Coordinates of C-alpha atoms in Angstrom, one line a residue:
M1 CA 0.0 0.0 0.0
P2 CA 2.7 2.6 0.8
K3 CA 4.3 2.0 -2.6
I4 CA 0.9 2.8 -4.3
V5 CA 0.7 6.0 -2.4
Q6 CA 4.3 6.9 -3.4
I7 CA 3.5 6.2 -7.1
K8 CA 0.4 8.4 -6.8
R9 CA 2.4 11.2 -5.3
L10 CA 5.0 11.0 -8.0
T11 CA 2.4 11.0 -10.7
L12 CA 0.7 14.0 -9.2
L13 CA 4.1 15.8 -9.0
L14 CA 4.9 15.1 -12.6
S15 CA 1.5 16.2 -13.7
L16 CA 1.8 19.4 -11.8
T17 CA 5.2 20.0 -13.4
S18 CA 3.8 19.4 -16.9
L19 CA 0.9 21.8 -16.3
T20 CA 3.0 24.6 -14.9
A21 CA 5.5 24.3 -17.7
A22 CA 2.8 25.4 -20.2
C23 CA 2.5 28.7 -18.4
S24 CA 4.5 31.5 -20.0
L25 CA 4.8 35.3 -19.3
A26 CA 6.4 36.0 -22.6
P27 CA 4.5 38.4 -24.9
E28 CA 2.6 36.8 -27.8
Y29 CA 5.0 37.0 -30.8
K30 CA 3.8 38.8 -33.8
R31 CA 5.9 39.4 -36.9
P32 CA 6.4 43.2 -37.4
E33 CA 4.7 44.7 -40.4
A34 CA 7.1 45.2 -43.3
P35 CA 6.5 47.7 -46.1
V36 CA 6.4 45.1 -48.9
P37 CA 5.5 46.3 -52.4
D38 CA 3.1 44.2 -54.5
S39 CA 5.6 43.8 -57.3
W40 CA 9.1 44.9 -58.3
Q41 CA 9.1 48.1 -60.3
Q42 CA 11.8 46.6 -62.6
Q43 CA 10.1 43.2 -62.9
E44 CA 8.4 43.7 -66.2
V45 CA 11.5 45.1 -67.9
A46 CA 13.8 42.5 -66.4
G47 CA 12.1 39.6 -68.1
A48 CA 10.3 38.3 -65.0
D49 CA 6.8 36.9 -64.8
T50 CA 4.8 39.3 -62.7
T51 CA 2.3 36.5 -62.0
A52 CA 4.9 34.2 -60.5
Q53 CA 3.8 32.3 -57.4
A54 CA 7.2 31.7 -56.0
I55 CA 10.8 32.9 -56.3
Q56 CA 12.6 30.7 -58.7
L57 CA 15.5 29.7 -56.5
L58 CA 18.3 27.7 -58.0
D59 CA 20.9 26.0 -56.0
W60 CA 24.4 27.1 -56.9
Q61 CA 25.1 23.9 -58.8
S62 CA 22.2 24.7 -61.2
F63 CA 23.1 28.4 -61.3
V64 CA 26.7 27.7 -62.4
T65 CA 26.9 26.2 -65.9
D66 CA 30.7 26.0 -66.3
P67 CA 32.4 22.9 -64.8
S68 CA 35.6 24.6 -63.9
L69 CA 33.8 27.3 -62.0
A70 CA 31.6 24.7 -60.2
R71 CA 34.8 22.9 -59.1
V72 CA 36.3 26.1 -57.7
V73 CA 33.1 26.9 -55.7
Q74 CA 33.0 23.4 -54.2
V75 CA 36.6 23.6 -53.1
A76 CA 35.8 26.9 -51.4
L77 CA 32.9 25.4 -49.6
D78 CA 35.1 22.6 -48.4
N79 CA 38.1 24.7 -47.3
N80 CA 37.2 28.3 -46.6
R81 CA 38.3 29.4 -43.2
D82 CA 35.6 31.9 -42.5
L83 CA 32.9 29.4 -43.4
K84 CA 34.4 26.9 -41.1
Q85 CA 34.3 29.5 -38.3
A86 CA 30.6 30.1 -39.0
L87 CA 29.9 26.4 -38.8
L88 CA 31.8 26.1 -35.5
N89 CA 29.6 29.0 -34.2
V90 CA 26.6 26.9 -35.1
E91 CA 28.0 23.9 -33.1
A92 CA 28.6 26.2 -30.1
A93 CA 25.1 27.6 -30.2
R94 CA 23.6 24.1 -30.5
A95 CA 25.6 23.0 -27.4
T96 CA 24.4 26.1 -25.5
Y97 CA 20.8 25.3 -26.4
G98 CA 21.3 21.7 -25.2
I99 CA 22.6 23.0 -21.9
Q100 CA 19.7 25.4 -21.4
R101 CA 17.1 22.8 -22.5
S102 CA 18.4 20.2 -20.0
E103 CA 17.3 22.5 -17.2
Q104 CA 13.6 21.8 -18.0
L105 CA 14.1 18.2 -16.8
P106 CA 15.1 17.0 -13.3
G107 CA 18.6 15.6 -12.9
L108 CA 19.0 12.2 -11.2
N109 CA 22.2 11.0 -9.6
L110 CA 23.2 7.7 -8.0
N111 CA 25.2 8.4 -4.8
S112 CA 27.0 5.9 -2.7
E113 CA 29.2 6.8 0.3
G114 CA 30.7 5.4 3.5
Q115 CA 32.3 7.1 6.5
G116 CA 33.9 6.1 9.7
Q117 CA 34.8 8.1 12.8
R118 CA 36.1 7.6 16.4
L119 CA 34.7 9.6 19.3
P120 CA 36.3 10.0 22.7
D121 CA 34.4 8.5 25.7
D122 CA 33.0 11.8 26.8
L123 CA 31.4 12.5 23.4
R124 CA 30.1 9.0 22.5
T125 CA 26.6 7.9 23.4
P126 CA 26.6 5.6 26.4
G127 CA 26.5 2.0 25.3
S128 CA 27.9 2.7 21.8
N129 CA 31.3 2.0 20.4
N130 CA 34.0 4.6 20.1
V131 CA 34.4 3.8 16.4
Q132 CA 31.2 4.3 14.4
H133 CA 30.5 3.6 10.7
Q134 CA 27.8 4.7 8.3
Y135 CA 27.1 3.5 4.8
Q136 CA 24.5 5.0 2.4
T137 CA 23.4 4.6 -1.2
S138 CA 20.6 6.6 -2.8
L139 CA 19.1 7.8 -6.0
G140 CA 19.0 11.6 -5.6
M141 CA 17.3 14.4 -7.6
A142 CA 19.4 17.5 -7.8
E143 CA 17.7 20.9 -7.2
F144 CA 14.9 21.0 -9.8
E145 CA 12.8 24.2 -10.4
L146 CA 9.1 23.8 -10.9
D147 CA 8.7 26.2 -13.8
L148 CA 5.5 27.7 -12.6
F149 CA 5.8 30.9 -14.6
G150 CA 7.8 29.7 -17.6
R151 CA 11.2 31.2 -16.7
V152 CA 13.2 28.1 -17.6
R153 CA 11.1 27.4 -20.7
N154 CA 11.5 30.9 -22.0
L155 CA 15.2 30.8 -21.5
S156 CA 15.2 27.5 -23.4
D157 CA 13.1 29.1 -26.2
A158 CA 15.5 32.0 -26.4
A159 CA 18.5 29.6 -26.6
L160 CA 16.8 27.7 -29.4
Q161 CA 16.0 30.8 -31.4
E162 CA 19.6 32.0 -31.0
Y163 CA 20.8 28.7 -32.2
L164 CA 18.5 28.8 -35.2
A165 CA 19.7 32.4 -35.9
T166 CA 23.3 31.1 -35.9
E167 CA 22.4 28.4 -38.4
E168 CA 20.8 31.1 -40.6
A169 CA 23.9 33.2 -40.3
A170 CA 25.9 30.2 -41.5
N171 CA 23.6 29.8 -44.4
S172 CA 24.1 33.4 -45.2
A173 CA 27.9 32.9 -45.0
R174 CA 27.6 30.0 -47.5
I175 CA 25.6 32.2 -49.9
S176 CA 28.1 35.1 -49.6
L177 CA 31.0 32.7 -50.1
V178 CA 29.5 31.1 -53.2
A179 CA 28.7 34.6 -54.7
E180 CA 32.1 36.0 -53.9
V181 CA 33.9 33.0 -55.5
I182 CA 31.7 33.3 -58.6
R183 CA 32.3 37.1 -58.8
T184 CA 36.1 36.7 -58.4
F185 CA 36.2 33.9 -60.9
L186 CA 34.2 35.9 -63.4
A187 CA 36.3 39.0 -62.9
R188 CA 39.5 36.9 -63.5
N189 CA 37.9 35.3 -66.6
G190 CA 37.0 38.7 -68.0
A191 CA 40.5 40.0 -67.4
Q192 CA 41.9 36.9 -69.2
Q193 CA 39.6 37.6 -72.1
R194 CA 40.8 41.2 -72.3
Y195 CA 44.4 40.0 -72.1
D196 CA 43.9 37.7 -75.1
L197 CA 42.2 40.6 -77.0
A198 CA 45.1 42.9 -76.2
S199 CA 47.6 40.3 -77.2
R200 CA 45.9 39.8 -80.6
T201 CA 45.7 43.6 -81.0
L202 CA 49.4 43.9 -80.2
E203 CA 50.3 41.4 -82.8
A204 CA 48.2 43.2 -85.4
R205 CA 49.7 46.6 -84.5
E206 CA 53.2 45.3 -84.6
E207 CA 52.6 43.9 -88.1
S208 CA 51.1 47.3 -89.0
L209 CA 54.2 49.0 -87.5
K210 CA 56.5 46.8 -89.7
L211 CA 54.5 47.8 -92.8
I212 CA 54.7 51.5 -92.0
A213 CA 58.4 51.1 -91.4
A214 CA 58.8 49.5 -94.8
R215 CA 56.7 52.2 -96.4
R216 CA 58.9 54.9 -94.7
E217 CA 62.0 53.4 -96.4
F218 CA 60.4 54.1 -99.8
G219 CA 59.1 57.5 -98.8
A220 CA 55.4 56.4 -98.7
A221 CA 55.1 57.1 -95.0
T222 CA 56.5 59.8 -92.8
D223 CA 58.4 59.7 -89.5
L224 CA 55.2 61.0 -87.9
D225 CA 53.2 58.0 -89.2
Y226 CA 55.8 55.7 -87.8
Q227 CA 55.8 57.3 -84.3
E228 CA 52.0 57.3 -84.2
A229 CA 51.9 53.6 -85.0
L230 CA 54.7 53.0 -82.5
G231 CA 52.6 54.9 -79.9
L232 CA 49.7 52.5 -80.5
V233 CA 51.9 49.5 -79.9
Q234 CA 53.2 51.0 -76.7
Q235 CA 49.7 51.7 -75.5
V236 CA 48.7 48.0 -75.9
R237 CA 51.9 46.9 -74.1
V238 CA 50.9 49.1 -71.1
E239 CA 47.4 47.7 -71.2
L240 CA 48.8 44.1 -71.2
E241 CA 50.8 44.8 -68.0
R242 CA 47.8 46.4 -66.3
I243 CA 45.5 43.4 -67.2
D244 CA 48.2 40.9 -66.2
R245 CA 48.3 42.5 -62.8
E246 CA 44.5 42.2 -62.5
V247 CA 44.6 38.5 -63.5
R248 CA 47.2 37.7 -60.9
Q249 CA 45.5 39.6 -58.1
S250 CA 42.2 37.9 -58.9
G251 CA 43.9 34.6 -58.8
N252 CA 45.3 35.5 -55.3
A253 CA 41.9 36.4 -54.1
L254 CA 40.5 33.0 -55.3
M255 CA 43.3 31.2 -53.5
L256 CA 42.3 33.0 -50.3
L257 CA 38.6 32.1 -50.8
T258 CA 39.3 28.5 -51.7
G259 CA 42.1 27.9 -49.1
I260 CA 44.4 26.4 -51.7
T261 CA 48.1 27.3 -52.2
E262 CA 48.5 26.4 -55.9
E263 CA 46.5 28.6 -58.2
D264 CA 47.3 26.7 -61.4
S265 CA 46.1 23.4 -60.0
L266 CA 42.5 24.7 -59.9
L267 CA 42.0 27.7 -62.2
P268 CA 41.9 27.3 -66.0
A269 CA 44.9 28.8 -67.8
E270 CA 42.7 30.0 -70.7
P271 CA 39.6 32.1 -70.5
V272 CA 36.2 30.5 -70.9
A273 CA 34.1 32.0 -73.6
G274 CA 30.4 32.8 -73.2
Y275 CA 28.3 32.9 -70.1
L276 CA 29.4 30.7 -67.1
I277 CA 26.1 31.1 -65.2
Q278 CA 22.4 31.1 -65.8
Q279 CA 21.2 34.2 -67.7
Q280 CA 17.7 34.4 -66.3
L281 CA 16.5 34.4 -62.7
Q282 CA 12.9 34.7 -61.5
P283 CA 12.5 37.2 -58.7
G284 CA 9.0 36.2 -57.9
M285 CA 6.9 38.2 -55.5
P286 CA 8.5 40.7 -53.0
S287 CA 6.7 39.2 -50.0
E288 CA 8.4 35.9 -50.5
L289 CA 11.8 37.5 -50.0
L290 CA 11.1 37.4 -46.2
E291 CA 11.2 33.6 -46.3
Q292 CA 14.1 33.2 -48.7
R293 CA 16.8 35.5 -47.3
P294 CA 18.7 33.8 -44.5
D295 CA 19.8 37.2 -43.1
I296 CA 16.2 38.2 -42.7
R297 CA 15.3 34.8 -41.1
A298 CA 18.3 35.2 -38.8
A299 CA 17.1 38.7 -37.7
E300 CA 13.6 37.3 -37.0
R301 CA 15.0 34.4 -35.0
Q302 CA 17.0 37.0 -32.9
L303 CA 13.8 39.0 -32.4
M304 CA 11.9 35.8 -31.3
A305 CA 14.7 35.1 -28.8
R306 CA 14.5 38.6 -27.4
N307 CA 10.7 38.2 -27.0
A308 CA 11.2 35.0 -25.0
R309 CA 13.7 36.6 -22.7
I310 CA 11.1 39.2 -21.8
G311 CA 9.1 36.2 -20.4
A312 CA 12.0 35.1 -18.4
A313 CA 12.6 38.6 -17.0
R314 CA 8.9 38.9 -16.0
A315 CA 9.0 35.5 -14.2
A316 CA 11.8 36.8 -12.0
F317 CA 9.2 38.9 -10.1
F318 CA 7.3 35.7 -9.0
P319 CA 8.1 33.0 -6.5
R320 CA 10.4 30.1 -7.5
I321 CA 9.9 26.6 -6.1
S322 CA 12.6 24.1 -6.3
L323 CA 12.7 20.5 -5.2
T324 CA 15.6 18.3 -3.9
G325 CA 15.2 14.8 -2.8
S326 CA 16.7 11.3 -2.5
Y327 CA 15.6 7.7 -1.9
G328 CA 17.8 4.8 -0.9
S329 CA 19.1 2.9 2.1
A330 CA 21.5 3.5 4.9
S331 CA 23.2 1.3 7.5
A332 CA 25.8 1.3 10.2
E333 CA 27.2 -1.9 8.7
L334 CA 28.0 -2.4 5.1
S335 CA 26.6 -5.9 5.1
D336 CA 23.2 -4.6 6.2
L337 CA 23.0 -1.8 3.6
F338 CA 20.4 -3.5 1.5
S339 CA 18.7 -5.4 4.3
S340 CA 15.0 -5.0 5.0
G341 CA 14.2 -1.9 7.1
Q342 CA 17.2 0.1 6.0
R343 CA 15.2 2.4 3.7
S344 CA 16.0 6.1 3.8
W345 CA 14.6 9.1 2.0
A346 CA 14.8 12.9 2.0
F347 CA 12.6 15.5 0.5
M348 CA 13.5 19.3 0.6
P349 CA 11.2 21.7 -1.2
R350 CA 12.4 25.3 -1.3
L351 CA 10.4 28.5 -1.9
T352 CA 12.2 31.7 -2.9
L353 CA 10.1 34.9 -3.0
P354 CA 11.8 38.1 -4.2
I355 CA 11.0 41.0 -1.7
F356 CA 13.7 43.6 -2.3
D357 CA 16.5 43.5 -4.9
G358 CA 17.4 47.1 -5.3
G359 CA 15.5 47.3 -8.6
R360 CA 17.5 44.5 -10.3
N361 CA 14.5 42.6 -11.6
Q362 CA 12.9 45.7 -13.0
A363 CA 16.2 46.8 -14.7
N364 CA 16.5 43.3 -16.2
L365 CA 13.0 43.6 -17.6
D366 CA 13.6 47.0 -19.0
L367 CA 16.8 45.7 -20.6
A368 CA 15.0 42.8 -22.2
E369 CA 12.3 45.1 -23.6
V370 CA 14.9 47.5 -25.0
R371 CA 16.8 44.7 -26.6
K372 CA 13.6 43.5 -28.3
S373 CA 13.0 47.0 -29.7
M374 CA 16.6 46.9 -31.0
A375 CA 16.0 43.5 -32.6
I376 CA 12.8 44.9 -34.3
Q377 CA 15.0 47.7 -35.8
D378 CA 17.6 45.1 -37.0
Y379 CA 14.8 43.0 -38.5
E380 CA 13.3 46.0 -40.4
Q381 CA 16.7 47.1 -41.5
S382 CA 17.4 43.7 -42.9
I383 CA 14.2 43.8 -44.9
Q384 CA 14.9 47.2 -46.3
Q385 CA 18.4 46.2 -47.3
A386 CA 17.1 43.1 -48.9
F387 CA 14.6 44.9 -51.1
T388 CA 17.3 47.5 -52.0
D389 CA 19.7 44.7 -53.1
V390 CA 17.1 43.0 -55.3
A391 CA 15.9 46.3 -56.8
D392 CA 19.5 47.3 -57.6
A393 CA 20.3 43.9 -59.1
L394 CA 17.2 44.0 -61.3
V395 CA 18.1 47.5 -62.6
A396 CA 21.6 46.4 -63.3
N397 CA 20.6 43.3 -65.1
D398 CA 18.0 45.1 -67.2
T399 CA 20.3 48.0 -68.3
L400 CA 23.3 45.8 -68.8
Q401 CA 21.3 43.4 -71.0
R402 CA 20.4 46.4 -73.3
E403 CA 23.9 47.7 -73.1
E404 CA 25.3 44.4 -74.2
T405 CA 23.0 44.5 -77.3
A406 CA 24.1 48.0 -78.1
Q407 CA 27.8 47.1 -77.6
R408 CA 27.6 44.1 -79.9
A409 CA 26.2 46.4 -82.6
L410 CA 29.1 48.8 -81.9
V411 CA 31.6 46.1 -82.3
G412 CA 30.1 45.1 -85.7
S413 CA 30.3 48.7 -86.9
S414 CA 33.8 49.3 -85.7
T415 CA 35.1 46.0 -87.2
E416 CA 33.6 46.9 -90.6
A417 CA 35.0 50.5 -90.3
L418 CA 38.4 49.1 -89.6
R419 CA 38.2 46.8 -92.6
L420 CA 37.2 49.7 -94.9
S421 CA 39.7 52.1 -93.5
Q422 CA 42.6 49.6 -94.0
S423 CA 41.5 49.0 -97.6
R424 CA 41.3 52.8 -98.3
Y425 CA 44.7 53.3 -96.6
N426 CA 46.3 50.6 -98.6
A427 CA 44.8 52.1 -101.8
G428 CA 46.2 55.5 -100.8
V429 CA 42.7 57.1 -100.5
D430 CA 42.9 57.9 -96.8
D431 CA 45.8 59.1 -94.7
H432 CA 47.4 57.1 -91.9
L433 CA 45.6 59.0 -89.1
R434 CA 42.2 57.8 -90.1
Y435 CA 43.4 54.2 -90.2
L436 CA 44.9 54.6 -86.7
E437 CA 41.7 56.0 -85.4
A438 CA 39.8 53.0 -86.8
Q439 CA 42.2 50.7 -85.0
R440 CA 41.7 52.5 -81.7
N441 CA 37.9 52.4 -82.1
D442 CA 37.9 48.7 -82.9
F443 CA 40.0 47.8 -79.9
S444 CA 38.0 50.0 -77.6
A445 CA 34.7 48.5 -78.8
K446 CA 35.8 44.9 -78.4
R447 CA 37.2 45.6 -75.0
G448 CA 34.0 47.3 -74.0
L449 CA 32.0 44.2 -75.1
V450 CA 34.1 41.9 -72.8
D451 CA 33.6 44.4 -70.0
V452 CA 29.9 44.6 -70.3
Q453 CA 29.5 40.8 -70.6
T454 CA 31.5 40.5 -67.4
Q455 CA 29.5 43.2 -65.7
R456 CA 26.2 41.5 -66.7
Q457 CA 27.3 38.2 -65.3
L458 CA 28.3 40.0 -62.1
A459 CA 24.9 41.6 -61.9
L460 CA 23.3 38.2 -62.3
V461 CA 25.4 37.0 -59.4
G462 CA 24.2 40.0 -57.4
L463 CA 20.6 39.1 -58.2
F464 CA 21.2 35.4 -57.3
R465 CA 22.7 36.4 -53.9
S466 CA 20.1 39.1 -53.1
L467 CA 17.2 36.6 -53.7
G468 CA 18.7 34.2 -51.1
G469 CA 19.9 31.7 -53.6
G470 CA 22.8 29.3 -53.3
W471 CA 21.8 27.5 -50.2
Q472 CA 18.3 26.1 -49.9
G473 CA 16.4 25.6 -46.7
G474 CA 16.2 27.2 -43.3
G475 CA 18.2 26.3 -40.2
S476 CA 15.2 24.6 -38.5
Q477 CA 15.1 21.9 -41.1
S478 CA 18.2 20.3 -39.6
L479 CA 16.6 19.9 -36.2
K480 CA 14.7 16.9 -35.2
P481 CA 10.9 17.6 -34.8
S482 CA 11.1 16.5 -31.2
L483 CA 13.5 19.4 -30.4
L484 CA 11.1 21.9 -31.8
A485 CA 7.8 20.4 -30.5
T486 CA 7.9 22.2 -27.1
T487 CA 9.8 25.3 -28.0
E488 CA 8.8 26.5 -31.5
G489 CA 7.0 29.8 -31.2
P490 CA 6.9 31.6 -27.9

């Protein structure tokens, strides 16, 4: 019969704990209103479908179409030091959450001890021995707080949201790394293309210089013609050195991003022609950006954590009840420790009621509320920055697309003008100055085409990054459902 009573008491205690754990003094969380437009102003001119139901998010493997670039990105994801640091921060936050979550459950310990002592005759109990022994073994419960007002639960909620925010920050770091590697690779590839163009131009101008030198020998060209042609050759040589410096520095930047030490072992020696990434991205509806950008999700997680900490600060004004207890056996002889009748137990409830703390609890509550207000500002700032990033990327992509079309037409005109000018110069119809001007214009137009193609690809990378692409899924997806069941949503 006593065992049945004990079981009933234990059941009642656990039920009371479960019921009180559901109580929370945290404010009901509501996502702050965000000034979200119905559509992007640049959407119709950027080739996007204004009736799109969702943002067309590509993972970076689908976004990158060039195998050599894809290989560089993967190496960076495997080796980048900053990304590794971000992932370690996630592990630290997860461990912190585990520590905080464990406080919601009582801790049980198995304790065994023995002691012996000798007392002088004037201190020992009459009829007892001078030497006394005591042995004890018990299953003890460490001090466990009955979470009547949700203090422990809110602290656990806050730790969870901070952990999830750290995961989102790691996702953001991944996206930033992918975008930066692609940007640097594209910049290097564009510089290589300009270097090849300048090299071909140098060969053509050196041949032209030889012809002018030969014509000068026969009096068909002047010293001025020769010096002007020589000046064009020197200009291209200067341009080659400038571009070579850019190629090498871009290679150094890629080595830093990828964590490798040998540039040539990873990067292609020759430039890759054409587009290395997808040329069309679907921006979708502006409201969906709140769910896709990891930096926005991280800011909201931090806001939810600050909201939960207000609940913990409010609970500090109310009584705290904690329980400590043990159940086992004790005996003066080790051989009798587990004998019948040697049962022992202890139960020590504790009530702590704050009366005067010099304003500490109120100050903690004020601090929690101010930090929530700060988190709201950070969240709204993240949203504003995200919309600005997307709008700028859409404008850049739209204008650069038209600029590339115009630049291609300019290259066609300048190439034909150079051909005609060379024919007229060889026939003696035009002077040398006009032929030199045609050479300058043709080189400038072709270099401009390489530049605008590179800039357009960089703009596409900016749009890809601003839409939250490159790394799918939020941080909460990596958690087991059981971890979120009691803590998701204050």
